[in-house]
Coordinates of C-alpha atoms in Angstrom, one line a residue:
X12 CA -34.2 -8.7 -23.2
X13 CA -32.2 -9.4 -26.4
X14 CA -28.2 -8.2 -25.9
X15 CA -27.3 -5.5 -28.0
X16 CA -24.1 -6.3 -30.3
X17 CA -21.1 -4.2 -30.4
X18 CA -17.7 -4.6 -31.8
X19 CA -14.7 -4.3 -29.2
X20 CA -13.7 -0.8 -31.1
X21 CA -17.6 0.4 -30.3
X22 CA -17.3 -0.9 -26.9
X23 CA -13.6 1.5 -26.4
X24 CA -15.2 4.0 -28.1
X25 CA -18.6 4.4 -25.7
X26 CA -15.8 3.7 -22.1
X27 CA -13.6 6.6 -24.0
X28 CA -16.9 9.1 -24.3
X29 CA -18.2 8.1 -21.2
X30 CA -15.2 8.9 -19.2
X31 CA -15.4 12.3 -20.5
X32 CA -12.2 11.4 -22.7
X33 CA -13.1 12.2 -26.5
X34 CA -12.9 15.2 -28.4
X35 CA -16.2 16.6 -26.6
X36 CA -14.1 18.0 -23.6
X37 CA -16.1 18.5 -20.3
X38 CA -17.0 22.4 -19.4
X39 CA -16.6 22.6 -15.3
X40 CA -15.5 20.7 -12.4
X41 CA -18.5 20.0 -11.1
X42 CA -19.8 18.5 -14.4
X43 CA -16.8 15.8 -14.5
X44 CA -17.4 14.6 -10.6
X45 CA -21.0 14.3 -11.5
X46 CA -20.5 12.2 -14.8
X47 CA -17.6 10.5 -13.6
X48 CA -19.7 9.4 -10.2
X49 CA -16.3 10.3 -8.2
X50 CA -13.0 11.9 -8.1
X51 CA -10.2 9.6 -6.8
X52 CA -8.2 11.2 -3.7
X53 CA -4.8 10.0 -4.4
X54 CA -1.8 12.3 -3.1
X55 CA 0.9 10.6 -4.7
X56 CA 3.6 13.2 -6.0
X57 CA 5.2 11.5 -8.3
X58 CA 3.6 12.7 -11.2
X59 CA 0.5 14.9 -9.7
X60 CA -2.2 14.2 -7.0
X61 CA -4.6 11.6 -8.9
X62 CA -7.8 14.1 -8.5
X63 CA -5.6 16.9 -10.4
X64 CA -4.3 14.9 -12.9
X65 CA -7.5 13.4 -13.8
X66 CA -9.5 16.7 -13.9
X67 CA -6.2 18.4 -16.3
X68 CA -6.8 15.0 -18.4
X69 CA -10.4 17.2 -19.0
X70 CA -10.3 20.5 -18.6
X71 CA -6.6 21.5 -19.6
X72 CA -5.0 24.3 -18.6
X73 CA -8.2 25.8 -17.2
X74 CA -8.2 23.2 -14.4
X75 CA -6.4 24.8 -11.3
X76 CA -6.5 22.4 -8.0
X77 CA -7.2 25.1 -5.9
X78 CA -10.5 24.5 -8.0
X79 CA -11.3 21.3 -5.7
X80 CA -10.4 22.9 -2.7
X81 CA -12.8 25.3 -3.1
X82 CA -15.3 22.6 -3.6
X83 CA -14.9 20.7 -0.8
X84 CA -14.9 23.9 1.3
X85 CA -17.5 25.8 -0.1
X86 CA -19.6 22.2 0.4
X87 CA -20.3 22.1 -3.2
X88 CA -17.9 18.5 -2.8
X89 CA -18.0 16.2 -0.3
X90 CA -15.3 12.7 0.3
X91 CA -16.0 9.6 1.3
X92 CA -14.0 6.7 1.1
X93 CA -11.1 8.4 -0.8
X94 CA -13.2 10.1 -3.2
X95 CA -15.1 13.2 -4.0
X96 CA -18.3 13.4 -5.1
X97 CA -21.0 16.0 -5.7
X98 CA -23.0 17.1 -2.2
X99 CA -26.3 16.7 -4.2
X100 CA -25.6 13.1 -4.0
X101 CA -25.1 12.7 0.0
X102 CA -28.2 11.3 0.2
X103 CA -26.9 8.3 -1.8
X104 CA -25.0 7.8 1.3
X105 CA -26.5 8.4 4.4
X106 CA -27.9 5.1 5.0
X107 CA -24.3 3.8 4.4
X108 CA -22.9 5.8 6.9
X109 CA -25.4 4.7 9.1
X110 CA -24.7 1.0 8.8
X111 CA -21.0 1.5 8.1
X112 CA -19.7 0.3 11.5
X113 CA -21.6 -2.8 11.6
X114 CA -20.7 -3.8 8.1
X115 CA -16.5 -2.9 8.3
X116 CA -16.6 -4.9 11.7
X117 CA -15.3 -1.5 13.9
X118 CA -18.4 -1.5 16.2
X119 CA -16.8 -3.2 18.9
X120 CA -13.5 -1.2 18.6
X121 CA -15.4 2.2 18.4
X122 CA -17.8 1.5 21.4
X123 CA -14.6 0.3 23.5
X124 CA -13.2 4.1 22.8
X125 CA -16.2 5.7 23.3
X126 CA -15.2 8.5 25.6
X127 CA -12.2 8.8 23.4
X128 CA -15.2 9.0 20.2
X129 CA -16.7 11.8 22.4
X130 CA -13.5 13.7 23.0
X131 CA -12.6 14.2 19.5
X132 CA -16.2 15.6 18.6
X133 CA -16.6 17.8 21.3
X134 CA -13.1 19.3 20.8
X135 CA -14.3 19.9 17.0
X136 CA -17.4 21.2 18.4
X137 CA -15.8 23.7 21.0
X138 CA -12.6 24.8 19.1
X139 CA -13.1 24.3 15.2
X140 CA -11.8 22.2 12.1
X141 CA -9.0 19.9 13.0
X142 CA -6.2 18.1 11.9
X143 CA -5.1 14.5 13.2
X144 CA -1.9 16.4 14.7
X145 CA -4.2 18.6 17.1
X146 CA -6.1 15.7 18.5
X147 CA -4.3 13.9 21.5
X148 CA -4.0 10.1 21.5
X149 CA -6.7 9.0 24.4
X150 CA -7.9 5.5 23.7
X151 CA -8.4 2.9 26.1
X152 CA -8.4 0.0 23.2
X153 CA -5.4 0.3 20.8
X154 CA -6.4 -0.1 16.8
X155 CA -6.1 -3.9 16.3
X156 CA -3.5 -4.7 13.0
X157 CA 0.0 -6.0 11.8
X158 CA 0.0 -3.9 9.4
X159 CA 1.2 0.4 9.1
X160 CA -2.1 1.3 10.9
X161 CA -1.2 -0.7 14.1
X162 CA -1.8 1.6 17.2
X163 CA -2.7 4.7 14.7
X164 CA -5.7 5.6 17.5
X165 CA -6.3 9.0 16.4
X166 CA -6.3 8.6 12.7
X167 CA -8.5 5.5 12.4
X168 CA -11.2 6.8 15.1
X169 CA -11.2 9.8 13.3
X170 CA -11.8 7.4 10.1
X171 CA -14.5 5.7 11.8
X172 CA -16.2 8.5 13.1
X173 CA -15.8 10.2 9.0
X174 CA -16.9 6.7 7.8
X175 CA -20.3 6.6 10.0
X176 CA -21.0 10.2 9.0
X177 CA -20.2 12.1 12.1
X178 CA -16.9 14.3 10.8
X179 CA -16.5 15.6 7.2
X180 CA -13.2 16.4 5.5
X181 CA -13.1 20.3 4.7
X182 CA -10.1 21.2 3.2
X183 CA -6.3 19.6 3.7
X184 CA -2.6 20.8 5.1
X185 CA -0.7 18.8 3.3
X186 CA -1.2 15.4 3.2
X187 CA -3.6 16.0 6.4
X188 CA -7.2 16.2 6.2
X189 CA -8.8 18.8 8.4
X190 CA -11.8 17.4 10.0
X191 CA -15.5 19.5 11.1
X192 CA -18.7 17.8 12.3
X193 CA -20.4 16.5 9.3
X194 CA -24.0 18.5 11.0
X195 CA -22.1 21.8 10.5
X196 CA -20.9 20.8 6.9
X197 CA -23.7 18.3 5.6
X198 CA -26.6 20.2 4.3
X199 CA -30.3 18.2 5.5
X200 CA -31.0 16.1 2.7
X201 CA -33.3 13.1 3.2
X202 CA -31.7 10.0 3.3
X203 CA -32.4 7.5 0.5
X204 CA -33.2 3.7 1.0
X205 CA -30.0 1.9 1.4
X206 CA -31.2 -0.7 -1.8
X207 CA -32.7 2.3 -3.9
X208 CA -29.3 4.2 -3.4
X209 CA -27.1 1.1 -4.3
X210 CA -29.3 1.1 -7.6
X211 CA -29.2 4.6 -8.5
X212 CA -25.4 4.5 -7.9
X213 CA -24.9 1.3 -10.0
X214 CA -26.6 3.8 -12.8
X215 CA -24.1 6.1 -12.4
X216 CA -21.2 3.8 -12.4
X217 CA -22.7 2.5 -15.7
X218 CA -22.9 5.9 -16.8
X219 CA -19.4 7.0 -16.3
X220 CA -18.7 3.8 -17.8
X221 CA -20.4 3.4 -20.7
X222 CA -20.0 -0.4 -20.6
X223 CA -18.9 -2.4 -18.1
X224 CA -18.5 -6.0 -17.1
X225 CA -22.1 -7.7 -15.6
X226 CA -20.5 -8.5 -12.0
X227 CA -21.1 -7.1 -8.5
X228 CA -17.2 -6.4 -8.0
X229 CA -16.0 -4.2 -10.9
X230 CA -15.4 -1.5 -8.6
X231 CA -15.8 -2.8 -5.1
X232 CA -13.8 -0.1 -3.2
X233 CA -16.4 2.5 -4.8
X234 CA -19.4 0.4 -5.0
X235 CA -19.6 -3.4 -3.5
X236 CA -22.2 -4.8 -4.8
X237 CA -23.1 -3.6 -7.9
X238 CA -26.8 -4.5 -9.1
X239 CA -27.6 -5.1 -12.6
X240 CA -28.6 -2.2 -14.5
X241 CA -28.1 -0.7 -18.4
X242 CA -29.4 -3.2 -20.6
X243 CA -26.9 -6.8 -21.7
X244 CA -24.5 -6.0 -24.2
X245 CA -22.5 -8.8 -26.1
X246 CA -19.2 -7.3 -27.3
X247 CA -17.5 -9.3 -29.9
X248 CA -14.6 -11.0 -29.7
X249 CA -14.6 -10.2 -26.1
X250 CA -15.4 -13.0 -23.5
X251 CA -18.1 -12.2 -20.1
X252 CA -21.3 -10.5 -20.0
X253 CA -21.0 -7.3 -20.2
X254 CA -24.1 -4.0 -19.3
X255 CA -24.6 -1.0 -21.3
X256 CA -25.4 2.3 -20.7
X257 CA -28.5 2.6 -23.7
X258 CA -28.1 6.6 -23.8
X259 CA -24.4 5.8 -25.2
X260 CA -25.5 3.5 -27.6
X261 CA -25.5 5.9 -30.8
X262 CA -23.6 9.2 -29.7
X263 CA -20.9 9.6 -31.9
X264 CA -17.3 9.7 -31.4
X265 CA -14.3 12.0 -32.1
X266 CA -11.1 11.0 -30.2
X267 CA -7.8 12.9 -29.0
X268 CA -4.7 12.1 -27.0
X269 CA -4.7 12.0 -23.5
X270 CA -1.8 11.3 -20.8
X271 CA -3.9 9.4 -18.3
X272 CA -3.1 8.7 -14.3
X273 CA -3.2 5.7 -13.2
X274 CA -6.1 6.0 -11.2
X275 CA -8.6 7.6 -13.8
X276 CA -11.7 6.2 -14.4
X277 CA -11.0 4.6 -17.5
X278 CA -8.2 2.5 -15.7
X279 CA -10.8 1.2 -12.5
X280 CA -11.3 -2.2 -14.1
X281 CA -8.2 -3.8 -14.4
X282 CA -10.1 -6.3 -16.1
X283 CA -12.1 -4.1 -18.4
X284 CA -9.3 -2.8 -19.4
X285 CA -7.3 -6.2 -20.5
X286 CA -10.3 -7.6 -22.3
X287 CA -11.3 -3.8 -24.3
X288 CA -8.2 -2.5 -24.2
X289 CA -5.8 -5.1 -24.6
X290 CA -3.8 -3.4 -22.6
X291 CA -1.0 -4.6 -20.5
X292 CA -0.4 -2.1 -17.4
X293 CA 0.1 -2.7 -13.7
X294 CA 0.7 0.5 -11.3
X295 CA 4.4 -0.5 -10.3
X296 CA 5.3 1.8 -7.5
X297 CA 4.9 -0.8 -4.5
X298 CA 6.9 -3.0 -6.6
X299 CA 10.9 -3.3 -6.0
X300 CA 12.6 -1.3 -8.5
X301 CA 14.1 -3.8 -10.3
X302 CA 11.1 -5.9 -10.8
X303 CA 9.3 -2.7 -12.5
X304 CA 8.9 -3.2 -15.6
X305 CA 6.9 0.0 -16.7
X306 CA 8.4 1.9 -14.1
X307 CA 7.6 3.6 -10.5
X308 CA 4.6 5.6 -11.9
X309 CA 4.2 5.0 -15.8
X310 CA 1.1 7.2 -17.2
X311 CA -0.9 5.3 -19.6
X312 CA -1.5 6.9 -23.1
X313 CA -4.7 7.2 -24.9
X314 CA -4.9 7.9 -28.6
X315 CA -8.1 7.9 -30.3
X316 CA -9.7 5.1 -28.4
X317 CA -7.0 3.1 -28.0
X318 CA -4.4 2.5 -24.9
X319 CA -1.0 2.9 -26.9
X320 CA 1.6 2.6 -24.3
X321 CA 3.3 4.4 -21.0
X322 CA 5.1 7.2 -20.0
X323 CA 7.7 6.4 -16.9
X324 CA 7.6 9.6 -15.7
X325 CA 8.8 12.0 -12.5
X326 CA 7.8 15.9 -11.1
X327 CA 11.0 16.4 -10.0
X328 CA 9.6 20.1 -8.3
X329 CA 13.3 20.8 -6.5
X330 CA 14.8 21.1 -10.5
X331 CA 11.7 22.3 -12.0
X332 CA 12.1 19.7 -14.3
X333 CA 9.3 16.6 -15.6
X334 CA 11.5 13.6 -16.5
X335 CA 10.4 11.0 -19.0
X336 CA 12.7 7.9 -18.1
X337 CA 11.1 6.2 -20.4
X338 CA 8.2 6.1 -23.3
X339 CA 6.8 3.0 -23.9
X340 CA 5.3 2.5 -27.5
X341 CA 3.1 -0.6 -27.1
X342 CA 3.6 -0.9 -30.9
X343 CA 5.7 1.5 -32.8
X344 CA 3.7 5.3 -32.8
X345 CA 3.4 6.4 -36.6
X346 CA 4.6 10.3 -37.0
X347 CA 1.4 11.8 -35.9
X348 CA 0.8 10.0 -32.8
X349 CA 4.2 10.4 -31.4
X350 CA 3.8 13.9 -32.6
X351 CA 0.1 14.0 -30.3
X352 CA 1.8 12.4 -27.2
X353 CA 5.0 14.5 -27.4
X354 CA 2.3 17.5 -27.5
X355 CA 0.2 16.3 -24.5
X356 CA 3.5 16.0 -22.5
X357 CA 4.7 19.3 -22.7
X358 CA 1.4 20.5 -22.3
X359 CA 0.9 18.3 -18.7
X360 CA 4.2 19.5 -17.9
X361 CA 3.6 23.5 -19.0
X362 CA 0.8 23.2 -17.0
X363 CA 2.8 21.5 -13.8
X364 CA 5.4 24.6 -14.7
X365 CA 7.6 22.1 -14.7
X366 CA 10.4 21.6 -18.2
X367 CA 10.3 18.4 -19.8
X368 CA 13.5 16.4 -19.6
X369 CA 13.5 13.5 -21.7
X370 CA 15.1 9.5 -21.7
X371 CA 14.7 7.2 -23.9
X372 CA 11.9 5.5 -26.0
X373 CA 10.9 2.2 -27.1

């Protein structure tokens, strides 16, 4: 098949669309978790939880993120892995689940705690939904690691057993998931061949995409193993094969300004991003402060289809208050784009009902 030949600006301008990012705003919740194949579960407060932030970057001020709670609890969303996405797609899934203790290497560890396994079910089953803080610590086999999950029994069974498809996440206090048997929560949906779903999923990344590098691992915590799909795209200038998303070929394309989080969908390949974009961005907030150089959270900035620079900014919810430290102009804005990001940050923060408090620029 003969590569189709697009210039880098195309190329933005079909990931901008795709993401749901142009002019052509998105009408509903449900539509944006279906085009965007997922909705990142991220409840860093430094800014907003990532699955708010991205859906405001959409809807606006219509977007309320009581909105996704009501989705995951009414069953119209279900998470996996960190990430919402539409219940019409669980049978995408299943076989996943089915296979996922094999493939993340937790058999052993689960089958030593079974009877701890079997106590956390059937205390869902007998007394209802719940949280990580109601379930007692009763394993035989403490979690194996170095790292912050070291001896965390409860919360990593209770990650196995939601990973392998036997507990669904209904709702949240807090930062804590509330947990309920997936059979009471999972409609019956027929599961789909593990290497059919893995295609029909690679179609969706592409399509949230729009065009995206030709490799199995441009999104492997969402997908690993991407197949090929979309037809071969050669995008000038630009180095790598690359797929594309045919349907997106000729739509046109009307931009706006958007204050982005870091984990949107337009950000998920670092790599994608460099070589389109030409953008230079790292999420800084494990960094040491004075290492930052963007700052602890810095919000990318889109304009048109073009990443244009950062905003190092803070929810500071005890003040009421939305700090800017910092915004970072990439190259120097011109009158009306500073006048389209100033606009999008008091609109983020109006809709936070938070009062912007600015710093510096440059």
């Amino acid at each position: 098949m003969t590569a189709h030949r697009v210039t880098r600006q195309r190329a933005r301008q079909i990931a901008v669309r795709a993401a749901l990012l142009s002019a052509e705003r998105p009408d509903d919740l449900l539509g944006i978790v279906h085009d965007l194949a997922m909705l990142r579960v991220e409840l860093t407060t430094t800014v907003a939880p990532a699955a708010d932030h991205v859906c405001w970057s959409r809807l606006g001020s219509r977007f309320r993120p009581i909105d996704t709670e009501r989705g995951l609890s009414q069953g119209l969303l279900f998470e996996r892995g960190w990430m919402l996405r539409p219940m019409s797609d669980l049978g995408l899934f299943l076989a996943g689940m089915r296979t996922w203790a094999d493939r993340s290497g937790t058999r052993g560890w689960i089958e030593a705690n079974e009877d701890f396994a079997r106590s956390i079910l059937d205390r869902i089953a007998d007394e209802g939904p719940k949280t990580s803080r109601d379930i007692p610590d009763e394993a035989v086999a403490p979690w194996p690691s170095t790292g912050w999950t070291n001896n965390r029994n409860v919360t990593q069974m209770l990650e196995c057993l939601h990973m392998s498809g036997r507990l669904a996440v209904v709702g949240r206090v807090g930062r804590l998931r509330i947990w309920d048997l997936a059979e009471r929560v999972f409609p019956e949906v027929p599961e789909v061949p593990a290497d059919e779903a893995r295609r029909i999923r690679s179609e969706r990344l592409l399509a949230a995409c729009g065009i995206m590098r030709d490799s199995i691992a441009v999104s492997p915590t969402e997908l690993h193993g991407v197949v090929p799909v979309g037809e071969p795209a050669i995008i000038e200038g630009v180095p790598g094969k690359w797929r594309v998303d045919p349907a997106q070929l000729d739509r046109e394309f009307e931009g706006r300004t958007a204050l982005l989080s870091p984990f949107d969908r337009l950000m998920t390949d670092p790599q994608r991003v460099v070589r389109l974009f030409e953008f230079d961005y790292a999420l800084e907030m494990y960094k040491p402060a004075e290492s930052r150089i963007w700052g602890q959270f810095a919000l990318p900035i889109l304009h048109g289809d073009r990443l244009v620079g950062k905003v190092d900014a803070r929810s500071d919810r005890d003040s009421g208050t939305f700090v800017v430290h910092r915004v970072h102009e990439d190259e120097p804005f011109d009158r009306a784009t500073r006048a389209a990001v100033d606009a999008e940050i008091e609109a983020f923060a109006s809709w936070l009902r938070l009062r912007v408090v600015r710093g510096a620029v440059d």
